[in-house]
Amino acid sequence: MSRIFSGIQPSGELHIGNWLGAVQNWVHLQQSYDCLFCVVDLHAITGKYDAASLASRTHDMTVGLLAAGVDPEKAILFVQSQVPEHAELQWLLNTVTPLGELERMTQFKDKSQRYESIPAGVLNYPILMAADILLYKADLVPVGEDQVQHLELTREIARRWNAEFGNGQDILPEPKPLLTEAKRIMGLDGQAKMSKSLGNTIGILESPEAVWAKLRPAMTDPARVTKKDPGTPEICNIYALHKLLSPPDTVATVAKNCRGALWGCLDCKRVLADNLSAALAPIQARAKELQATPHRVSEILGDGAARARRIARETIREVKERMGLSQST
Ligand code: ATP
Ligand code: MG
């Protein structure tokens, strides 16, 4: 069975961009693949973060994933820092990673602008991501468009390591991307992708009132200044969300009423808010149950880390042996 690895940072709340772009697909994939899903807290400490709340954000992210349908009976769900082999492999791969490639990463170029003095972790982040994937020799990595470049670098790192230490064998197989249908959910500002760190999100655990409060002022087609101005649904983020969350006949009505200026943006948003909140209701009910049993969540993570570690240890043993490093007994 092909193996899949994917991760999510506990850098904020699980939002509908993560859910529609990644997690829904994870839930689907766990039915037919050998899946490892990881809350990547070591990634989330890149740059400035709040140490006091990281543990609770990691816990909340786990609750969100379980509530959204990640099933620990089917997939291995674990926290990255509980498997120290991630950091160990990162160092080993660091030795074959070209600096120029790291500097070329779009995300590095974007993120580095936020710092006066750029922490090395912001640059080296994709090496840790490569380690996450290669540690489990994953065949496939479901990613949004934002991560395709990093995955390409993972492949490059695997090639270089194999060429240097593999003795003609692909000890670290090159993973392939598995692009999801909803590739890139835009944020409520309509300017950038929905992202935990940008504050343009709707969280999956938000109440119908909170969802409405966020959707109400959200960006739409700027041509629709008043209700009488016709719009172009294809360029509107609200329409894009309708396509993912509303039934096909509603989507058709939305497009017709927008083009024909038959209703205002608020009417359109109201329908979306109702459909979104209805879709989130069962997730929120499950989250409530999990929040009431935190020991159960810790148990799931403990078990997941132990299972992940069994695989990780074997890869580290192999990699260290090839690199001529001594092994502990
Ligand atoms: P951060 O702002 O901290 O980077 P994020 O919201 O981008 O957070 P990640 O933890 O980086 O979330 O990514 C988790 C998963 O969600 C990845 O598979 C990523 O490709 C996917 N993802 C993130 N944002 C979106 C989005 N707006 N649309 C579709 N998929 C997304
Ligand atoms: Mg991100």
XYZ file of C-alpha atoms and ligand atoms in Angstrom:
361
model
C 0.000 0.000 0.000
C 1.379 3.439 -0.901
C 2.320 5.599 2.047
C 1.221 9.185 2.553
C 2.675 11.808 4.869
C 1.146 15.211 5.483
C 1.501 17.819 8.184
C -0.186 20.870 9.599
C 1.287 23.546 11.841
C -0.260 24.346 15.204
C 0.332 27.998 14.350
C -3.285 28.952 14.931
C -6.788 27.573 14.615
C -7.692 24.963 12.021
C -9.464 27.039 9.367
C -11.717 26.270 6.427
C -8.791 26.753 4.002
C -6.895 23.947 5.740
C -10.056 21.891 5.972
C -11.237 22.242 2.364
C -7.707 22.307 0.928
C -6.116 19.532 2.954
C -7.900 17.841 5.840
C -11.046 16.747 3.966
C -8.747 15.010 1.572
C -6.793 13.368 4.411
C -10.044 11.907 5.723
C -10.730 10.504 2.294
C -7.175 9.215 1.736
C -6.948 7.362 5.038
C -9.493 4.882 3.630
C -7.148 3.610 0.951
C -3.578 4.541 1.917
C -1.156 3.958 4.736
C -1.325 7.506 6.155
C 0.734 9.479 8.652
C -0.702 12.844 9.691
C 1.463 15.069 11.804
C 0.941 18.218 13.861
C 4.232 19.862 12.986
C 5.077 21.874 16.092
C 8.784 22.060 15.204
C 7.762 23.948 12.065
C 5.533 26.243 14.099
C 8.459 27.536 16.173
C 10.149 28.964 13.103
C 10.419 32.667 13.796
C 8.423 34.425 16.498
C 5.746 32.469 18.360
C 4.112 32.304 21.750
C 5.754 29.483 23.734
C 3.184 29.658 26.544
C 0.307 28.684 24.248
C 2.039 26.258 21.870
C 1.075 23.122 23.815
C -2.587 24.125 23.927
C -2.559 25.059 20.232
C -1.065 21.643 19.449
C -3.806 20.009 21.500
C -6.518 22.102 19.816
C -5.179 21.304 16.365
C -5.318 17.600 17.218
C -8.909 18.000 18.419
C -9.758 19.790 15.160
C -8.242 17.052 13.028
C -9.980 14.267 14.937
C -13.278 16.166 14.828
C -12.887 16.699 11.073
C -12.654 12.941 10.685
C -9.022 11.857 10.957
C -9.369 8.370 12.388
C -6.551 7.062 14.605
C -7.664 3.519 13.818
C -6.910 4.132 10.163
C -4.090 6.699 10.151
C -1.155 7.439 12.418
C -1.806 10.845 13.994
C 1.058 12.303 16.011
C 2.990 15.379 17.093
C 6.305 16.023 15.371
C 8.377 16.920 18.458
C 7.364 13.649 20.115
C 9.396 11.831 17.456
C 12.931 13.230 17.812
C 14.081 11.486 14.631
C 12.547 14.368 12.604
C 15.125 16.805 13.958
C 17.872 14.217 13.652
C 17.209 13.506 9.993
C 16.889 17.223 9.333
C 20.494 17.721 10.424
C 21.710 14.804 8.329
C 19.916 16.102 5.214
C 21.106 19.616 5.915
C 24.568 18.440 4.841
C 23.443 17.719 1.264
C 21.020 20.651 0.781
C 22.230 23.449 -1.527
C 21.957 26.894 0.038
C 20.985 28.452 -3.301
C 17.899 26.230 -3.517
C 16.769 27.285 -0.045
C 17.179 30.955 -0.884
C 15.176 30.492 -4.046
C 12.011 29.287 -2.228
C 9.103 31.687 -2.711
C 7.908 31.178 0.862
C 11.376 32.042 2.172
C 11.434 35.212 0.086
C 8.002 36.193 1.420
C 8.575 35.264 5.047
C 12.104 36.670 5.290
C 10.760 40.138 4.537
C 8.974 40.071 7.883
C 12.290 40.027 9.781
C 15.037 42.503 10.381
C 17.348 39.637 11.276
C 16.218 36.421 9.570
C 16.369 33.325 11.797
C 18.162 30.413 10.069
C 15.068 28.296 10.758
C 13.073 30.336 8.235
C 15.609 29.392 5.592
C 16.035 25.770 6.695
C 12.347 25.049 7.140
C 12.084 23.054 3.862
C 14.870 20.711 5.046
C 12.761 19.820 8.074
C 9.833 19.242 5.746
C 12.025 16.957 3.625
C 13.005 15.077 6.782
C 9.327 14.688 7.781
C 8.540 13.021 4.489
C 11.700 11.012 3.868
C 11.751 9.652 7.437
C 8.720 7.572 6.528
C 9.735 6.997 2.894
C 6.350 8.414 1.898
C 5.342 7.810 -1.723
C 2.800 10.611 -1.894
C 2.354 13.955 -0.192
C -1.025 15.679 -0.443
C -0.221 19.362 -0.661
C -1.821 22.618 -1.572
C -0.229 24.657 -4.312
C 1.703 26.605 -1.658
C 3.823 23.570 -0.856
C 4.628 22.255 -4.337
C 7.956 24.052 -4.501
C 9.017 22.665 -1.131
C 8.110 19.170 -2.228
C 10.220 19.606 -5.346
C 13.127 20.505 -3.068
C 12.453 17.377 -0.987
C 12.846 15.356 -4.176
C 16.085 17.141 -4.953
C 17.411 16.474 -1.433
C 16.502 12.781 -1.741
C 18.275 12.576 -5.111
C 21.391 14.213 -3.737
C 21.477 12.064 -0.626
C 20.953 8.878 -2.655
C 23.666 9.898 -5.117
C 26.093 10.550 -2.278
C 25.311 7.690 0.072
C 22.918 5.293 -1.625
C 25.502 3.179 -3.481
C 23.223 3.050 -6.497
C 20.087 2.440 -4.414
C 17.236 4.875 -3.836
C 17.256 4.425 -0.090
C 15.219 7.618 0.273
C 12.503 7.400 -2.397
C 11.399 10.612 -4.126
C 7.873 11.498 -3.005
C 5.242 12.731 -5.445
C 2.713 15.513 -4.852
C -0.959 14.689 -4.663
C -2.748 17.930 -5.489
C -6.210 18.325 -4.065
C -9.096 19.671 -6.101
C -9.576 22.778 -3.969
C -6.038 23.920 -4.386
C -5.992 27.341 -2.886
C -8.666 28.894 -0.711
C -8.385 32.645 -0.587
C -8.647 34.545 2.672
C -11.557 36.784 3.655
C -9.539 39.800 2.515
C -9.592 38.339 -1.011
C -5.918 39.354 -1.296
C -3.891 36.402 -0.074
C -4.498 32.710 0.533
C -6.336 31.933 3.725
C -3.566 31.412 6.238
C -3.410 30.955 10.004
C -0.691 33.543 10.285
C -2.503 36.215 8.257
C -5.675 36.563 10.340
C -7.924 36.207 7.270
C -9.515 32.919 8.289
C -12.752 31.314 9.388
C -12.031 28.654 12.007
C -13.819 25.322 11.740
C -15.018 25.644 15.324
C -16.563 29.097 14.941
C -20.227 29.565 15.826
C -22.783 30.480 13.125
C -22.824 34.029 14.557
C -19.041 34.321 14.328
C -19.048 32.892 10.784
C -21.591 35.491 9.756
C -19.675 38.315 11.451
C -16.628 37.358 9.372
C -18.402 36.714 6.079
C -20.453 39.904 6.197
C -17.556 42.304 5.541
C -15.579 39.807 3.380
C -14.220 40.977 0.035
C -16.354 40.321 -3.082
C -16.186 41.383 -6.737
C -15.248 45.111 -6.465
C -17.493 45.876 -9.467
C -20.516 45.278 -7.239
C -20.552 48.673 -5.562
C -24.329 48.659 -5.136
C -26.925 45.916 -5.383
C -27.763 47.051 -8.932
C -24.231 46.512 -10.297
C -23.844 43.142 -12.019
C -20.861 41.032 -10.973
C -18.577 38.296 -12.263
C -18.895 35.283 -9.975
C -15.667 33.707 -11.279
C -13.570 36.449 -9.706
C -15.414 36.428 -6.387
C -14.060 34.487 -3.434
C -17.553 34.008 -2.012
C -18.585 32.218 -5.210
C -15.472 30.017 -4.970
C -16.570 29.012 -1.464
C -20.129 28.361 -2.653
C -18.720 25.937 -5.205
C -17.087 23.991 -2.393
C -19.883 24.186 0.148
C -23.253 24.657 -1.540
C -25.304 22.194 -3.601
C -24.983 22.541 -7.434
C -28.419 24.166 -7.884
C -27.543 26.814 -5.292
C -24.238 27.462 -7.060
C -26.132 27.985 -10.336
C -28.572 30.374 -8.632
C -25.703 32.305 -7.039
C -23.996 32.757 -10.430
C -27.243 33.853 -12.125
C -28.216 36.299 -9.382
C -24.730 37.805 -9.257
C -24.419 38.285 -13.021
C -27.949 39.641 -13.268
C -27.664 41.820 -10.140
C -30.766 40.059 -8.815
C -29.497 40.040 -5.281
C -26.825 41.836 -3.311
C -23.577 40.388 -1.986
C -25.081 40.136 1.480
C -27.859 37.858 0.200
C -25.250 35.657 -1.401
C -23.153 35.617 1.763
C -26.145 34.738 3.931
C -26.748 31.541 1.936
C -23.061 30.668 2.133
C -22.946 31.312 5.889
C -25.900 28.953 6.427
C -24.420 26.191 4.290
C -20.997 26.546 5.861
C -22.340 26.472 9.403
C -24.456 23.410 8.566
C -21.351 21.643 7.216
C -19.362 22.559 10.327
C -22.047 21.551 12.857
C -21.181 17.819 13.045
C -17.452 18.645 13.298
C -18.180 21.040 16.144
C -20.257 18.438 17.963
C -17.402 15.923 17.798
C -14.903 18.574 18.907
C -17.011 19.287 21.971
C -16.900 15.621 22.976
C -13.120 15.502 22.500
C -12.606 18.709 24.457
C -14.366 17.064 27.362
C -11.905 14.122 27.314
C -8.397 15.598 26.968
C -6.762 12.406 28.301
C -8.223 10.518 25.346
C -6.564 13.001 22.942
C -3.191 12.578 24.724
C -3.591 8.817 24.540
C -4.211 8.956 20.797
C -1.113 11.124 20.326
C 1.041 8.869 22.532
C 0.026 5.842 20.552
C 0.558 7.685 17.246
C 4.066 8.795 18.249
C 5.028 5.263 19.251
C 3.829 3.866 15.923
C 5.530 6.632 13.920
C 8.746 6.158 15.870
C 9.009 2.499 14.999
C 9.214 3.460 11.302
C 11.387 6.539 11.918
C 14.001 4.653 13.921
C 14.499 2.170 11.131
C 15.112 4.924 8.548
C 17.540 6.736 10.859
C 19.433 3.513 11.451
C 19.773 2.978 7.706
C 20.713 6.600 6.977
C 23.318 6.779 9.753
C 24.847 3.509 8.670
C 25.220 4.757 5.103
C 26.690 8.019 6.307
C 29.264 6.224 8.431
C 27.881 7.433 11.750
C 28.071 5.219 14.801
C 24.874 3.695 16.087
C 23.714 3.489 19.642
C 22.846 0.034 20.826
P 0.615 29.212 8.319
O 0.021 30.553 8.006
O 1.092 29.083 9.708
O 1.591 28.757 7.284
P -1.449 27.705 6.994
O -2.847 28.114 7.185
O -0.774 28.046 5.716
O -0.627 28.217 8.251
P -0.216 25.102 7.125
O -0.106 24.420 8.450
O 0.990 25.800 6.575
O -1.433 26.129 7.219
O -0.741 24.064 6.052
C -1.529 22.930 6.374
C -2.105 22.310 5.123
O -3.168 23.138 4.640
C -1.112 22.171 3.960
O -1.393 20.964 3.286
C -1.426 23.371 3.085
O -1.092 23.116 1.730
C -2.939 23.485 3.281
N -3.417 24.873 3.130
C -3.056 25.933 3.889
N -3.702 27.039 3.507
C -4.487 26.671 2.470
C -5.402 27.380 1.633
N -5.635 28.674 1.801
N -6.039 26.698 0.662
C -5.825 25.385 0.492
N -4.985 24.646 1.243
C -4.313 25.272 2.225
Mg 1.392 27.643 5.463
